[in-house]
Amino acid sequence: QDGCDEHCTYCIIPAVRGPSVSRPMDEIILQAQRMVDGGYRELALTGVHSGSYGQESDDGSSLVTLLKRLEPIDGLERIRLNSVEPACVTDELIEFAASPSKLCRHFHVPMQSGDDQVLKRMGRRYDAAFYSERIHRLFEAVPDCALGADIMVGFPGEDDSLFENTVAFTQASGGWILDFLLPLYSTIGCNQYMVVFLDNEILCRELWFIANGGNNRTARVTFGISGLNLLDLIAHDSPATLFIGK
C-alpha cells in the first residue's frame, strides 16, 4: 500500500506520495510465497497507511482479507503489521487478532495527542474517546498484546493545559501505551498551523515527563510473559552476540 488520503496538517505525505493505492492481493500472495520458499519465516506488511488496504477498490479487498489469504502459506510462521490508524482498528481486525492465527500480537496505533483540540488542529479524524474505546476493545479481546503509540508534543497552539490532557490520558490508560515520543520541529510543505514552535528545552522537558510519568507497559510486556517462545525464528547467532534470523 502506498499514499494516504488523511491530509493531517503536519504531514507532507499526501503531497509527495499521492492518494492511497493498494497493491493487488494476488501479487502480494505470490511474493509472500516466494519469500517463504527462500527461507523467510516472518513477513511484515508495510505501507504508508496499511490499515486502509483495499478501501479504494470495489472488489472486497481489505487488510483482514489479505491476512486470511496469507494464513495458509506453509512455512510462514509470523505475520507482522506496521502502523494502523485508529479508525482502521476495526472489530473485524480485532476479532481476527483474537483468533488463533500467525499474526503477531503487536499493534502500532498512532495517537499523536490525548487532547481533542490538538487532535482537531492536527486534522486527525478521531477524538481521545474514540481512540480509548478502540484500544480498550483490542485489549479486552487480546489481553496479552503489546501496543505502540506515537505521541507528538509541541504542536502549535498546545499550551500547558492541553499538554496536561495528553499526560492525563496516558496515565489513565492503565499502562497500555508504549510511548514513541516525537518532538515537533519545523516541517516544510505542511499546513499553516506549522508556524510557531516550542524551543528545544521545553520539548525535551515534555518528552521526559510523558516517558517517565506515564504508566509504561513496556517492562510488563517484555519481561512479564511466561510460557511463550519468543526467539523461535533465530537462524544463527554471530560472534558479536547479534541474533540473525528470517
mmCIF file of N, CA, C and O in Angstrom, residues 153 160 163-168 170-171 179 181 202-215:
data_model
loop_
_atom_site.group_PDB
_atom_site.id
_atom_site.type_symbol
_atom_site.label_atom_id
_atom_site.label_comp_id
_atom_site.label_asym_id
_atom_site.label_seq_id
_atom_site.Cartn_x
_atom_site.Cartn_y
_atom_site.Cartn_z
ATOM 1 N N VAL A 153 4.547 16.046 20.862
ATOM 2 C CA VAL A 153 4.474 17.182 21.770
ATOM 3 C C VAL A 153 5.015 18.427 21.075
ATOM 4 O O VAL A 153 5.814 18.329 20.143
ATOM 5 N N ASP A 160 0.198 24.564 28.130
ATOM 6 C CA ASP A 160 0.438 23.622 29.226
ATOM 7 C C ASP A 160 -0.800 22.796 29.552
ATOM 8 O O ASP A 160 -0.706 21.599 29.831
ATOM 9 N N PHE A 163 -1.301 20.104 26.938
ATOM 10 C CA PHE A 163 -0.282 19.076 27.138
ATOM 11 C C PHE A 163 -0.630 18.199 28.334
ATOM 12 O O PHE A 163 -0.485 16.973 28.280
ATOM 13 N N GLU A 164 -1.129 18.813 29.414
ATOM 14 C CA GLU A 164 -1.507 18.044 30.596
ATOM 15 C C GLU A 164 -2.635 17.072 30.283
ATOM 16 O O GLU A 164 -2.722 15.999 30.888
ATOM 17 N N ASN A 165 -3.505 17.420 29.336
ATOM 18 C CA ASN A 165 -4.567 16.483 28.942
ATOM 19 C C ASN A 165 -3.984 15.218 28.317
ATOM 20 O O ASN A 165 -4.489 14.113 28.542
ATOM 21 N N THR A 166 -2.914 15.364 27.524
ATOM 22 C CA THR A 166 -2.254 14.197 26.952
ATOM 23 C C THR A 166 -1.600 13.368 28.040
ATOM 24 O O THR A 166 -1.689 12.128 28.036
ATOM 25 N N VAL A 167 -0.939 14.031 28.988
ATOM 26 C CA VAL A 167 -0.319 13.307 30.101
ATOM 27 C C VAL A 167 -1.379 12.532 30.873
ATOM 28 O O VAL A 167 -1.210 11.349 31.186
ATOM 29 N N ALA A 168 -2.499 13.202 31.182
ATOM 30 C CA ALA A 168 -3.571 12.550 31.940
ATOM 31 C C ALA A 168 -4.147 11.373 31.163
ATOM 32 O O ALA A 168 -4.484 10.330 31.737
ATOM 33 N N THR A 170 -2.582 9.414 28.998
ATOM 34 C CA THR A 170 -1.682 8.262 29.049
ATOM 35 C C THR A 170 -1.689 7.621 30.426
ATOM 36 O O THR A 170 -1.636 6.395 30.558
ATOM 37 N N GLN A 171 -1.787 8.440 31.482
ATOM 38 C CA GLN A 171 -1.789 7.890 32.836
ATOM 39 C C GLN A 171 -3.086 7.155 33.143
ATOM 40 O O GLN A 171 -3.091 6.174 33.887
ATOM 41 N N ASP A 179 5.376 4.314 24.761
ATOM 42 C CA ASP A 179 5.486 5.673 24.238
ATOM 43 C C ASP A 179 6.576 5.810 23.175
ATOM 44 O O ASP A 179 7.752 5.610 23.451
ATOM 45 N N LEU A 181 7.794 8.871 21.394
ATOM 46 C CA LEU A 181 7.570 10.301 21.580
ATOM 47 C C LEU A 181 8.260 11.104 20.499
ATOM 48 O O LEU A 181 9.448 10.919 20.228
ATOM 49 N N ILE A 202 11.890 23.185 26.198
ATOM 50 C CA ILE A 202 10.526 22.829 26.579
ATOM 51 C C ILE A 202 10.155 21.472 25.997
ATOM 52 O O ILE A 202 9.560 20.622 26.665
ATOM 53 N N LEU A 203 10.510 21.234 24.726
ATOM 54 C CA LEU A 203 10.205 19.955 24.099
ATOM 55 C C LEU A 203 10.837 18.804 24.860
ATOM 56 O O LEU A 203 10.189 17.798 25.141
ATOM 57 N N CYS A 204 12.101 18.948 25.208
ATOM 58 C CA CYS A 204 12.786 17.875 25.920
ATOM 59 C C CYS A 204 12.151 17.624 27.282
ATOM 60 O O CYS A 204 12.022 16.486 27.717
ATOM 61 N N ARG A 205 11.736 18.686 27.973
ATOM 62 C CA ARG A 205 11.110 18.530 29.279
ATOM 63 C C ARG A 205 9.778 17.796 29.146
ATOM 64 O O ARG A 205 9.452 16.909 29.947
ATOM 65 N N GLU A 206 8.997 18.138 28.130
ATOM 66 C CA GLU A 206 7.700 17.484 27.940
ATOM 67 C C GLU A 206 7.873 16.025 27.536
ATOM 68 O O GLU A 206 7.138 15.147 27.999
ATOM 69 N N LEU A 207 8.851 15.754 26.680
ATOM 70 C CA LEU A 207 9.118 14.366 26.304
ATOM 71 C C LEU A 207 9.488 13.538 27.526
ATOM 72 O O LEU A 207 8.994 12.426 27.720
ATOM 73 N N TRP A 208 10.362 14.071 28.348
ATOM 74 C CA TRP A 208 10.808 13.345 29.540
ATOM 75 C C TRP A 208 9.636 13.092 30.480
ATOM 76 O O TRP A 208 9.489 12.017 31.043
ATOM 77 N N PHE A 209 8.750 14.084 30.612
ATOM 78 C CA PHE A 209 7.645 13.967 31.558
ATOM 79 C C PHE A 209 6.705 12.839 31.153
ATOM 80 O O PHE A 209 6.291 12.027 31.982
ATOM 81 N N ILE A 210 6.368 12.763 29.879
ATOM 82 C CA ILE A 210 5.466 11.696 29.431
ATOM 83 C C ILE A 210 6.152 10.339 29.555
ATOM 84 O O ILE A 210 5.572 9.362 30.038
ATOM 85 N N ALA A 211 7.416 10.266 29.129
ATOM 86 C CA ALA A 211 8.124 8.989 29.149
ATOM 87 C C ALA A 211 8.266 8.437 30.555
ATOM 88 O O ALA A 211 8.196 7.231 30.781
ATOM 89 N N ASN A 212 8.440 9.311 31.541
ATOM 90 C CA ASN A 212 8.664 8.859 32.896
ATOM 91 C C ASN A 212 7.412 8.924 33.769
ATOM 92 O O ASN A 212 7.353 8.289 34.811
ATOM 93 N N GLY A 213 6.424 9.689 33.338
ATOM 94 C CA GLY A 213 5.225 9.839 34.147
ATOM 95 C C GLY A 213 4.102 8.910 33.764
ATOM 96 O O GLY A 213 3.211 8.618 34.546
ATOM 97 N N GLY A 214 4.140 8.422 32.500
ATOM 98 C CA GLY A 214 3.089 7.513 32.059
ATOM 99 C C GLY A 214 3.261 6.128 32.660
ATOM 100 O O GLY A 214 4.356 5.734 33.046
ATOM 101 N N ASN A 215 2.178 5.392 32.758
ATOM 102 C CA ASN A 215 2.248 4.018 33.266
ATOM 103 C C ASN A 215 2.703 3.104 32.147
ATOM 104 O O ASN A 215 1.916 2.394 31.533
#
